[in-house]
Backbone as numpy.savetxt, mean C-alpha at the origin, in Angstrom:
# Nx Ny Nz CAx CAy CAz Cx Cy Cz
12.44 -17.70 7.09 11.33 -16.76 6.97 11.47 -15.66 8.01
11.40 -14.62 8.16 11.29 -12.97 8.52 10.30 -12.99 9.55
10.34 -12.50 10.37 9.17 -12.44 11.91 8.07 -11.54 11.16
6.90 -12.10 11.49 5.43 -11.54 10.97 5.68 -10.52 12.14
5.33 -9.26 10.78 5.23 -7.70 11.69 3.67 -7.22 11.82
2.52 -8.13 10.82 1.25 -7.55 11.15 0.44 -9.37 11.23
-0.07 -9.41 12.33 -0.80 -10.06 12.80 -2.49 -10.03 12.77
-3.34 -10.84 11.97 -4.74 -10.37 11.93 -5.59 -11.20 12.25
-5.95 -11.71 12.82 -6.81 -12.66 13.67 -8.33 -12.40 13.78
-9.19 -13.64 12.64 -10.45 -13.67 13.03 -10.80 -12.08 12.50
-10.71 -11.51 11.72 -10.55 -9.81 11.83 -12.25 -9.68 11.25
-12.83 -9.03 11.61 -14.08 -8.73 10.73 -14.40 -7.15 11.04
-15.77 -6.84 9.81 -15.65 -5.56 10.07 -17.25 -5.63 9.35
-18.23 -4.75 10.02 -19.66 -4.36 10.02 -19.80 -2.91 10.05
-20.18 -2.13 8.70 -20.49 -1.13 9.37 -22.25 -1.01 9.17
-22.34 0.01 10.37 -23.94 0.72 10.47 -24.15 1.50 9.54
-25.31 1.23 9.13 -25.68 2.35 8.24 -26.99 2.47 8.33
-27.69 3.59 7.74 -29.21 4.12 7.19 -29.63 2.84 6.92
-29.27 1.86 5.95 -30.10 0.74 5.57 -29.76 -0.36 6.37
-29.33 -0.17 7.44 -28.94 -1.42 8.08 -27.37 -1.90 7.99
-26.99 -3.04 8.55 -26.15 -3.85 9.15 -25.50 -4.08 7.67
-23.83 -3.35 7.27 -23.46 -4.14 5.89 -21.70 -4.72 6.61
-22.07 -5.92 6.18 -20.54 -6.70 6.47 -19.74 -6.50 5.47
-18.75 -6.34 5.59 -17.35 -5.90 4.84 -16.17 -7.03 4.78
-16.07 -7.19 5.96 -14.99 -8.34 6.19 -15.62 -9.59 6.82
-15.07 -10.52 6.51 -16.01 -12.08 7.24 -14.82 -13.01 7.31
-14.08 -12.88 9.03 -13.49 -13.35 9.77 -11.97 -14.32 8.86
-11.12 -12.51 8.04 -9.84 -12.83 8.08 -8.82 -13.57 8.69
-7.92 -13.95 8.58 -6.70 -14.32 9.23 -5.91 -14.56 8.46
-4.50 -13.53 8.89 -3.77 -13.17 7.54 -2.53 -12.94 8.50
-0.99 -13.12 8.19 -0.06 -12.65 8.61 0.70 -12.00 7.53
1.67 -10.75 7.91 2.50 -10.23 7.09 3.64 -10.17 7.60
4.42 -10.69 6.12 6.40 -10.85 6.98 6.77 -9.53 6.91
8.11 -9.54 7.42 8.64 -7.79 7.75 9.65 -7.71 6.36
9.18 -6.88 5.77 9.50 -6.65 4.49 9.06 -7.41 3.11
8.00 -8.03 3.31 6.98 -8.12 2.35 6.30 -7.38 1.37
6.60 -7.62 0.53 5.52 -7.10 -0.34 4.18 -7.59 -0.43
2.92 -7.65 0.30 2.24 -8.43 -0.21 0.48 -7.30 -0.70
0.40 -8.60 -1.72 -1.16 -7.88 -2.55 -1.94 -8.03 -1.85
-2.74 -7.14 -1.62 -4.37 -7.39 -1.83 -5.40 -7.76 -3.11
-5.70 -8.69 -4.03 -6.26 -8.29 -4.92 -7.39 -9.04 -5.08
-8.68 -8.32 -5.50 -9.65 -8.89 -5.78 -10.55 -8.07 -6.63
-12.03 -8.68 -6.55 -12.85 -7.38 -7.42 -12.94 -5.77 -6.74
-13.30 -5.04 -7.54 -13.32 -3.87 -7.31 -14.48 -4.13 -5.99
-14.17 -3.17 -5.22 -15.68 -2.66 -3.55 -15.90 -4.14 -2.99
-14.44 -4.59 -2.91 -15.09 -5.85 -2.10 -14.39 -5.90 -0.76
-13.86 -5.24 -0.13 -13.69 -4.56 0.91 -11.95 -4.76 1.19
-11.09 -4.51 0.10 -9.89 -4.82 0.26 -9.27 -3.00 0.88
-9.60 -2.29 0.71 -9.71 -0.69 1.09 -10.11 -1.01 2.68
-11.24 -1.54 2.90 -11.36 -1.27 4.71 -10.75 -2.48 5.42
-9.66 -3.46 4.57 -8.68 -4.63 4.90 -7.98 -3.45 5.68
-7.18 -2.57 4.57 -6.14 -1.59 4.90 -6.28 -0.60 6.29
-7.60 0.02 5.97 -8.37 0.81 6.94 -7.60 0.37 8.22
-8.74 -0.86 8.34 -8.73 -1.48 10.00 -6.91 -2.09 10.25
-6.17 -2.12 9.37 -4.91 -2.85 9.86 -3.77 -1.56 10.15
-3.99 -0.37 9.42 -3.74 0.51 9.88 -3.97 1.76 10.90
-5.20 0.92 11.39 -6.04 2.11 12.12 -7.12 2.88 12.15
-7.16 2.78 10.97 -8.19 4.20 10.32 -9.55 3.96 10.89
-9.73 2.46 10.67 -11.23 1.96 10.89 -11.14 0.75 12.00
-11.81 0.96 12.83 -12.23 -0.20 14.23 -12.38 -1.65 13.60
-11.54 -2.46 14.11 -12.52 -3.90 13.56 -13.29 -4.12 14.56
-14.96 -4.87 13.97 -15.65 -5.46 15.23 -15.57 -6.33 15.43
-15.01 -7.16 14.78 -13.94 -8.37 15.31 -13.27 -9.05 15.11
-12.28 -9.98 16.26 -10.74 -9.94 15.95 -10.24 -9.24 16.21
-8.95 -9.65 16.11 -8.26 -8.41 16.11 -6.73 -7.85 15.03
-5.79 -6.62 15.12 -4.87 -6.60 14.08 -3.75 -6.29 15.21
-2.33 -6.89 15.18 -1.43 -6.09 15.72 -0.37 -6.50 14.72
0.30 -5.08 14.95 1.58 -4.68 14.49 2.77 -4.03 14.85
3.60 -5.23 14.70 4.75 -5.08 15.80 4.47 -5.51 16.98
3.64 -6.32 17.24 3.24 -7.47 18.51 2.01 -6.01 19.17
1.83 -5.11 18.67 0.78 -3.77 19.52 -0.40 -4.44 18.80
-1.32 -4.71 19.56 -2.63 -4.20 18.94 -2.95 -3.07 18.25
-3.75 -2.73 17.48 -4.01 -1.63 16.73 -5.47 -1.14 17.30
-5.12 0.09 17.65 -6.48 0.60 18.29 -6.93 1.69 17.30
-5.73 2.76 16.82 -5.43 3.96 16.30 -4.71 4.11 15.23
-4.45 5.17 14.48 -3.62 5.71 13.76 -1.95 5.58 15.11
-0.72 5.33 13.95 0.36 5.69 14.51 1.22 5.92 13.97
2.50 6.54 14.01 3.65 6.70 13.38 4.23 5.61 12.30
4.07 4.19 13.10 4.89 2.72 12.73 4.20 2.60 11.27
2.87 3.28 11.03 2.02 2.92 9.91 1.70 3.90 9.03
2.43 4.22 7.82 1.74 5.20 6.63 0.97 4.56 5.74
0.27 5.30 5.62 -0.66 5.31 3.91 -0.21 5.78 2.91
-0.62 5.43 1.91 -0.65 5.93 0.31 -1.86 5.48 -0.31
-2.28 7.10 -0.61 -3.78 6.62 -1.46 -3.17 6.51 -3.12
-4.99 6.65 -3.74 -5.18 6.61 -5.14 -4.76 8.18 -4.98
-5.31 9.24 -4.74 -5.42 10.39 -4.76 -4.80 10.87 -3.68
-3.54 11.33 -3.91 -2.57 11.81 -2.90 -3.40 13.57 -2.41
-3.04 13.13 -0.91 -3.68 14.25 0.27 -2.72 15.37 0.45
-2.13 15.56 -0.71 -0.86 16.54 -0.82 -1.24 17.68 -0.18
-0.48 18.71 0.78 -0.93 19.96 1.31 -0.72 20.95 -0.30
-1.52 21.44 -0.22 -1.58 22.55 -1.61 -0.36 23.55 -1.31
-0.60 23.98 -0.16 0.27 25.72 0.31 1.63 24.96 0.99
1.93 23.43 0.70 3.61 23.36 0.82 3.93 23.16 -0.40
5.38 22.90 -0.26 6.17 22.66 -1.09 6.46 21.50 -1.35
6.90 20.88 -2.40 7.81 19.15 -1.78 8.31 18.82 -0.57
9.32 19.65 -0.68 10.07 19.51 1.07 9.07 19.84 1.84
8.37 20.85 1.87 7.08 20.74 2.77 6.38 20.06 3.00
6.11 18.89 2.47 4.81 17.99 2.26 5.96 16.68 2.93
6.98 16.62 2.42 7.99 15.47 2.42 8.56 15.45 4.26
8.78 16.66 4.51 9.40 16.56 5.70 8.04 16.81 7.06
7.20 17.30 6.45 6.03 17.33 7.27 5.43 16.40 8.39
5.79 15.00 8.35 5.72 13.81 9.42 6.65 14.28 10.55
7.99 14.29 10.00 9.34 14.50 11.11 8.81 15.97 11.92
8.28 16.53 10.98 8.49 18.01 11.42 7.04 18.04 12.99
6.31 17.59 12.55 4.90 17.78 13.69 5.42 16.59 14.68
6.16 15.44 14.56 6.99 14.78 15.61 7.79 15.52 16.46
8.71 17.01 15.89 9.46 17.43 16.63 10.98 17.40 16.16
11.43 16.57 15.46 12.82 16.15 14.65 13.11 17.96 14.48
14.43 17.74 14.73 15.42 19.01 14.83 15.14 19.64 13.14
15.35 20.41 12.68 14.69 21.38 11.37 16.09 20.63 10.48
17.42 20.39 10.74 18.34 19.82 10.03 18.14 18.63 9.42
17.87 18.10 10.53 18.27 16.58 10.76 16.64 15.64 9.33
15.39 16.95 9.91 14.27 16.05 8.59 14.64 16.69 7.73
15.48 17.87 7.18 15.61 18.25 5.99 16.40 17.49 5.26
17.64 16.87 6.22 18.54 16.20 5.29 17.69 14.27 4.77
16.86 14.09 6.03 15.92 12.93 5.70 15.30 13.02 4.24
14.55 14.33 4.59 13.85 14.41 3.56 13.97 14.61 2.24
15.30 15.06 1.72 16.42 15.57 0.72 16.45 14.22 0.26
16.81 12.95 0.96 17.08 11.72 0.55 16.19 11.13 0.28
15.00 11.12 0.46 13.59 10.09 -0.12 13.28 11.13 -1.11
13.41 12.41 -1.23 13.45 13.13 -2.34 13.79 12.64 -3.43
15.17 12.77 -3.63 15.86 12.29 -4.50 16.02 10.62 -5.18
15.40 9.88 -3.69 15.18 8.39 -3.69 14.09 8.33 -4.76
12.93 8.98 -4.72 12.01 9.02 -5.92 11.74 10.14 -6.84
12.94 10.54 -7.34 13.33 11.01 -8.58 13.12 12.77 -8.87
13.11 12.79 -7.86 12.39 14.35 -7.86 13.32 15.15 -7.30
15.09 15.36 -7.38 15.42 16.07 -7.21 15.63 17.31 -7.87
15.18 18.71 -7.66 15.50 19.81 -8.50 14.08 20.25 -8.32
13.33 19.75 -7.87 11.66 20.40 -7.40 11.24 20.40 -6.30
12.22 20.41 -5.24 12.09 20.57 -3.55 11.20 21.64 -4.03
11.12 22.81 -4.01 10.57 23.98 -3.72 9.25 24.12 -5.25
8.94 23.26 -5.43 7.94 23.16 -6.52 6.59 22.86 -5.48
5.64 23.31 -6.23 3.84 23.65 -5.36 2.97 21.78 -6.27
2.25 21.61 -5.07 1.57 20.04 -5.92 0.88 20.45 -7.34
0.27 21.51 -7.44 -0.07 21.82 -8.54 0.91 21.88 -9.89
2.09 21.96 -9.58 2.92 22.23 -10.07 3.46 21.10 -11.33
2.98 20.03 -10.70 3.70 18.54 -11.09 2.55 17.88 -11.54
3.14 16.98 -12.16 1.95 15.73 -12.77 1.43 15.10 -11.65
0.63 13.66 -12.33 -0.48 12.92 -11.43 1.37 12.12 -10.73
2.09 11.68 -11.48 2.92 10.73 -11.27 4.32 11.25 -10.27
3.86 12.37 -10.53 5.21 13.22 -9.70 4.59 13.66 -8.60
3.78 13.70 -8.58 2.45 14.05 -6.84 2.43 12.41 -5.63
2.55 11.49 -7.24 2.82 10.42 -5.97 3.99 9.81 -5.45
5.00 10.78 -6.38 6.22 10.08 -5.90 6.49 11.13 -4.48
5.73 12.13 -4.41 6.43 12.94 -3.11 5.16 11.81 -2.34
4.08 11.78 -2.46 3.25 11.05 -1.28 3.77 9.42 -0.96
4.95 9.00 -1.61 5.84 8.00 -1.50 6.74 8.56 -0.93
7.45 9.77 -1.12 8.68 9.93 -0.06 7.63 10.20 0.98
7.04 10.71 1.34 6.64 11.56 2.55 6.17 10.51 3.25
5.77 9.30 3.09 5.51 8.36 3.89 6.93 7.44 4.35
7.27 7.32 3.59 8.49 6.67 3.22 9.69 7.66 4.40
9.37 8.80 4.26 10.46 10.29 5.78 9.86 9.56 6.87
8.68 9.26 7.13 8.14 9.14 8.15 8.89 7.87 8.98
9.58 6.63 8.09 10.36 5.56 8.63 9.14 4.77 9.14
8.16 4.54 8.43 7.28 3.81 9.06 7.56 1.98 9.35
7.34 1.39 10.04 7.25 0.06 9.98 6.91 -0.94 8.63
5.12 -0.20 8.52 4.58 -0.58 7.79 4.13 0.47 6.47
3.82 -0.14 5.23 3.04 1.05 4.49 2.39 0.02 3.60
1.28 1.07 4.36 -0.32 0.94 2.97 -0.55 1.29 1.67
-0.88 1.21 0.45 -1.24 1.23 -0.53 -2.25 1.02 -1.27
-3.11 1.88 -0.76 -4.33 1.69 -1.66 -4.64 2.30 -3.05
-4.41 1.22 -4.09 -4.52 1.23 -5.59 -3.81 2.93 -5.94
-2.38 3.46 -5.43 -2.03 4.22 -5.60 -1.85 4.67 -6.51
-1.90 4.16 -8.08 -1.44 4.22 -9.45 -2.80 3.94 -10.02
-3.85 3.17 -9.80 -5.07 3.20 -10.09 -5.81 4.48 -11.16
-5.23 5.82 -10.81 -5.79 6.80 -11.65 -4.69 7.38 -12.89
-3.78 6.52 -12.70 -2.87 7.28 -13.67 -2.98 6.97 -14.87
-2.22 7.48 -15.63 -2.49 6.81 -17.45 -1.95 5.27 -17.60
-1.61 4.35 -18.60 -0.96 3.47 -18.65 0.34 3.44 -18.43
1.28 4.25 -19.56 2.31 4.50 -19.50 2.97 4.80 -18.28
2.27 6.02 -17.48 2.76 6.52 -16.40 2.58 5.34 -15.34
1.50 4.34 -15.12 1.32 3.68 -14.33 2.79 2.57 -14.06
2.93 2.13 -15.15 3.94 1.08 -15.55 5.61 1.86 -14.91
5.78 2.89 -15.08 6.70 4.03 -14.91 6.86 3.81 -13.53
5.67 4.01 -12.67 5.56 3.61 -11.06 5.95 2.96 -10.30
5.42 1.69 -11.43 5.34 0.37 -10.43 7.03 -0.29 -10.59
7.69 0.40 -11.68 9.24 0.06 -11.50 9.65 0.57 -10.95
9.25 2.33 -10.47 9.98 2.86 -9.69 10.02 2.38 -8.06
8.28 2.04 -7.94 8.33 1.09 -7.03 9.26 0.16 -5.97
9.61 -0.92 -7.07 10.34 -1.90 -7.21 11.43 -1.04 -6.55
12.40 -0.15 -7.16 13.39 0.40 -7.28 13.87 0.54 -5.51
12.23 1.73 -5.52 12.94 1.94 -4.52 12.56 1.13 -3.48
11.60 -0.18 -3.20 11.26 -0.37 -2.39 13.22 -1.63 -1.71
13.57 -2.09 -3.01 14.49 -2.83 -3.19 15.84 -2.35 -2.36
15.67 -1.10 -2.38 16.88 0.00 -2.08 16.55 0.12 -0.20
14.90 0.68 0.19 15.02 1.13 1.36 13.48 -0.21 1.78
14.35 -1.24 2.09 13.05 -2.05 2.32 12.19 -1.38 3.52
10.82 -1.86 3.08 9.76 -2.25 4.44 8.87 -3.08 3.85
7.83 -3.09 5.02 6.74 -4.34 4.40 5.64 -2.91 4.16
5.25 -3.62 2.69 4.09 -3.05 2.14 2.83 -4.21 1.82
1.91 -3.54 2.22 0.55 -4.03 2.12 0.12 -3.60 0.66
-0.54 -3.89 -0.28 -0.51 -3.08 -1.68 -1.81 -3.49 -2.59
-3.14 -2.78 -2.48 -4.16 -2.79 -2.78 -4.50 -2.76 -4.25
-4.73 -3.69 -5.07 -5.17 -3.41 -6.28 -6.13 -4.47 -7.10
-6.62 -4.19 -7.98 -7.69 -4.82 -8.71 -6.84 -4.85 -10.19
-6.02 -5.22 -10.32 -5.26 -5.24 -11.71 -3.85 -6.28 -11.69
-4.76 -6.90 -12.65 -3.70 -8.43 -12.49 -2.65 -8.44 -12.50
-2.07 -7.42 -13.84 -0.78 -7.47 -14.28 -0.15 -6.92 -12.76
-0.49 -5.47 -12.23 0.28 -5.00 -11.19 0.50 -5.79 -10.14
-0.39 -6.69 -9.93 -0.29 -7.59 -8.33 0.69 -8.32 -8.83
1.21 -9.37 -9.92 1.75 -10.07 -10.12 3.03 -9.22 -9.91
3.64 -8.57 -10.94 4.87 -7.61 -11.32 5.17 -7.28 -9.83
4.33 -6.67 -9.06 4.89 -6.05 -7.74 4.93 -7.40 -6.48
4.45 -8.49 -6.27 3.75 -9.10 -5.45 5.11 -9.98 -4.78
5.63 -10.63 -3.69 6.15 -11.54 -3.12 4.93 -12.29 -2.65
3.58 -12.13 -2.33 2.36 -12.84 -2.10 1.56 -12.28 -2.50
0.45 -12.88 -3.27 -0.80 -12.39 -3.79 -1.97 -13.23 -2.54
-2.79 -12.63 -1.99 -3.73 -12.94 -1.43 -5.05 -12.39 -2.32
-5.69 -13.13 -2.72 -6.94 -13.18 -3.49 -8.28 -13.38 -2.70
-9.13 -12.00 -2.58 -10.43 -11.96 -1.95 -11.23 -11.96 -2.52
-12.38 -12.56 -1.83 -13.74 -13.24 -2.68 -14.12 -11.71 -2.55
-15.58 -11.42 -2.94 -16.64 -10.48 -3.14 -16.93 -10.25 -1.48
-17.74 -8.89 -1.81 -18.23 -8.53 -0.66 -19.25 -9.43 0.09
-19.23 -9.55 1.59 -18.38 -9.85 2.75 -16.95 -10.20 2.28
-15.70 -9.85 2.07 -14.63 -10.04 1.34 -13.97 -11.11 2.29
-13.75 -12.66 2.04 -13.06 -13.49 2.78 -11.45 -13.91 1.76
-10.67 -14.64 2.76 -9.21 -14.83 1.78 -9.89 -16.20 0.60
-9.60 -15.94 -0.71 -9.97 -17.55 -1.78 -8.69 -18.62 -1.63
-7.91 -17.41 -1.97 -6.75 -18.07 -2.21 -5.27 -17.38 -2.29
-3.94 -18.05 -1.63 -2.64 -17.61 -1.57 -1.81 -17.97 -3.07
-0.63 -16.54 -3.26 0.05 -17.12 -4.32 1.55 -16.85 -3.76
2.27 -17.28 -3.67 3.64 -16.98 -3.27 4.35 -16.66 -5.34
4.79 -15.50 -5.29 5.05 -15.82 -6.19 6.69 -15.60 -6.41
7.43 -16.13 -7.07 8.71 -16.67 -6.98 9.47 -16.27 -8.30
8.71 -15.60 -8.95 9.51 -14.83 -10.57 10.46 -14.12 -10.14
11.81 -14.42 -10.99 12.71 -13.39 -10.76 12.45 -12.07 -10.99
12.79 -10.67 -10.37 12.86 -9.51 -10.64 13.90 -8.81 -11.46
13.54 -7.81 -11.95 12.49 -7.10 -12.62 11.72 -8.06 -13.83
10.00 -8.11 -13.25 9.54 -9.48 -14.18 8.84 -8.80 -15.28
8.69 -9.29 -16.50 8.46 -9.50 -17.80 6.79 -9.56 -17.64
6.49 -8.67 -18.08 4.67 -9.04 -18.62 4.45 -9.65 -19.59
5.48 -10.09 -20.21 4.85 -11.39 -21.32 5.72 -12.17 -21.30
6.85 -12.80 -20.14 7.31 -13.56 -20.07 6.29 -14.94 -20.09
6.19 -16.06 -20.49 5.75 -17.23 -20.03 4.98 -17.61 -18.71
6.02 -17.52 -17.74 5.28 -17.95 -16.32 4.33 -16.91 -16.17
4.59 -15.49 -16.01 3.93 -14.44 -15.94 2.46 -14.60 -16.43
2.36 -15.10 -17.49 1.09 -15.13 -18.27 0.22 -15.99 -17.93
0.89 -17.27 -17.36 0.70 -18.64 -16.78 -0.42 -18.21 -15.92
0.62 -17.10 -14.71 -0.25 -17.02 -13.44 -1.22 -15.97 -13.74
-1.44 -15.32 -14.77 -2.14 -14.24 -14.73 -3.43 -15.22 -15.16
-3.49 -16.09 -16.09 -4.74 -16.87 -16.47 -4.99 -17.70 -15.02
-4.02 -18.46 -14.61 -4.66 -18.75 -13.38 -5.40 -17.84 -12.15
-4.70 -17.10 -12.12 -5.39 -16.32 -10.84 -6.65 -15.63 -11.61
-7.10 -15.48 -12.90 -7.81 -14.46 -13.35 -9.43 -15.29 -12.66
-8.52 -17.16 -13.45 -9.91 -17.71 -13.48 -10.38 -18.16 -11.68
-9.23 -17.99 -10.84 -9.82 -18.01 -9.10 -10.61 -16.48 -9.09
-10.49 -15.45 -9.69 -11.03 -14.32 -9.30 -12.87 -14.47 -9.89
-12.45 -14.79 -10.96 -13.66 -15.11 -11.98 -14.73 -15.67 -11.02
-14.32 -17.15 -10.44 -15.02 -17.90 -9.56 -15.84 -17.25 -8.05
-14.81 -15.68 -7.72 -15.02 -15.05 -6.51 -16.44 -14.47 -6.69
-16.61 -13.89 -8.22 -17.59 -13.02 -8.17 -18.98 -13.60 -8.24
């Protein structure tokens, strides 16, 4: 087994609000191996989004704690990208603009992220539209640059929150192989947020299954299907009725 690169201990999370005191998380403990794929999946708003938040930074836990790469997590950092549903694409760059944009506000010599960035370019399929505007491109070609551009950055870790979530079917399915593809090619460990059975399974080396809001862990799936897996293979279907009916039980 692979040295756990994110550590989460006891993790909880409360936020304040106008109506009072709402709990989100109720005292996680979760490890992630280094180059994992692993799911998040549960019902929709049950706080698998501020899982990501607080393990990347974004959001404070009030308690517990998260480290990654043996650091505590206080902040946002380099070691850790995101990927949303709705990619934060800069409008007034380009691909290469948007793609090399991490290296570039680090300081990396103007060569050295272009030729980086040329290669996660092309890593997700988009060579011949370096100089193409986000408007320019589909829902599915917007996230393959917000996949390289995290992906330039050489992060440790990367987040995924329900990144394919808004796309059509077709295009979704299109993704989640390309996914695969490239995650197979330039490993890291991904964290990978979704509410959709088929995708957790197809993409997953672990499915972690969260109850409802206060969102606690129900249940682990290691799952062990050979790749590239079959949505109507047998086992596939197996685990999709099983895990449907642990989710069923969450709500």
């Amino acid at each position: 087994m692979s040295r756990e690169i994110i550590v989460c201990k006891h993790m909880d999370k409360t936020f304040d609000t106008s109506r009072g005191a709402v709990h989100v998380i109720d005292d996680v403990t979760l490890n992630v191996h280094e180059n994992e794929l692993l799911v998040l999946f549960g019902p929709g708003q049950c706080g698998k989004s501020t899982m990501i938040n607080c393990m990347s930074g974004l959001e404070p836990v009030t308690g517990g704690s998260v480290e990654v790469s043996g650091k505590t997590v206080v902040k946002p950092g380099p070691d850790r990208g995101v990927v949303y549903q709705r990619m934060a694409l800069f409008p007034w760059l380009t691909v290469m603009g948007n793609v090399e944009y991490g290296p570039k506000m680090r300081g990396v010599p103007k060569k050295e992220r272009r030729e980086r960035a040329q290669y996660y370019i092309e890593l997700v399929g988009l060579k011949g539209f370096e100089n193409s505007f986000p408007n320019q491109l589909s829902g599915g070609m917007q996230q393959r640059v917000g996949i390289a551009r995290a992906y330039c950055n050489e992060p440790d870790v990367l987040f995924m929150d329900e990144p394919f979530g808004h796309l059509d079917a077709q295009t979704r399915y299109l993704m989640q192989e390309d996914l695969m593809k490239i995650w197979e090619r330039e490993k890291r460990t991904i964290v990978f947020v979704t509410n959709n059975i088929e995708e957790a399974i197809y993409l997953a080396d672990r499915i972690v299954v969260m109850t409802n809001c206060p969102t606690k862990i129900k249940k682990e799936y290691v799952i062990d299907l050979p790749r590239p897996r079959n949505y109507v293979d047998t086992e596939f279907l197996k685990l999709r009725e099983e895990i449907s009916a642990v989710v069923d039980k969450a709500l």
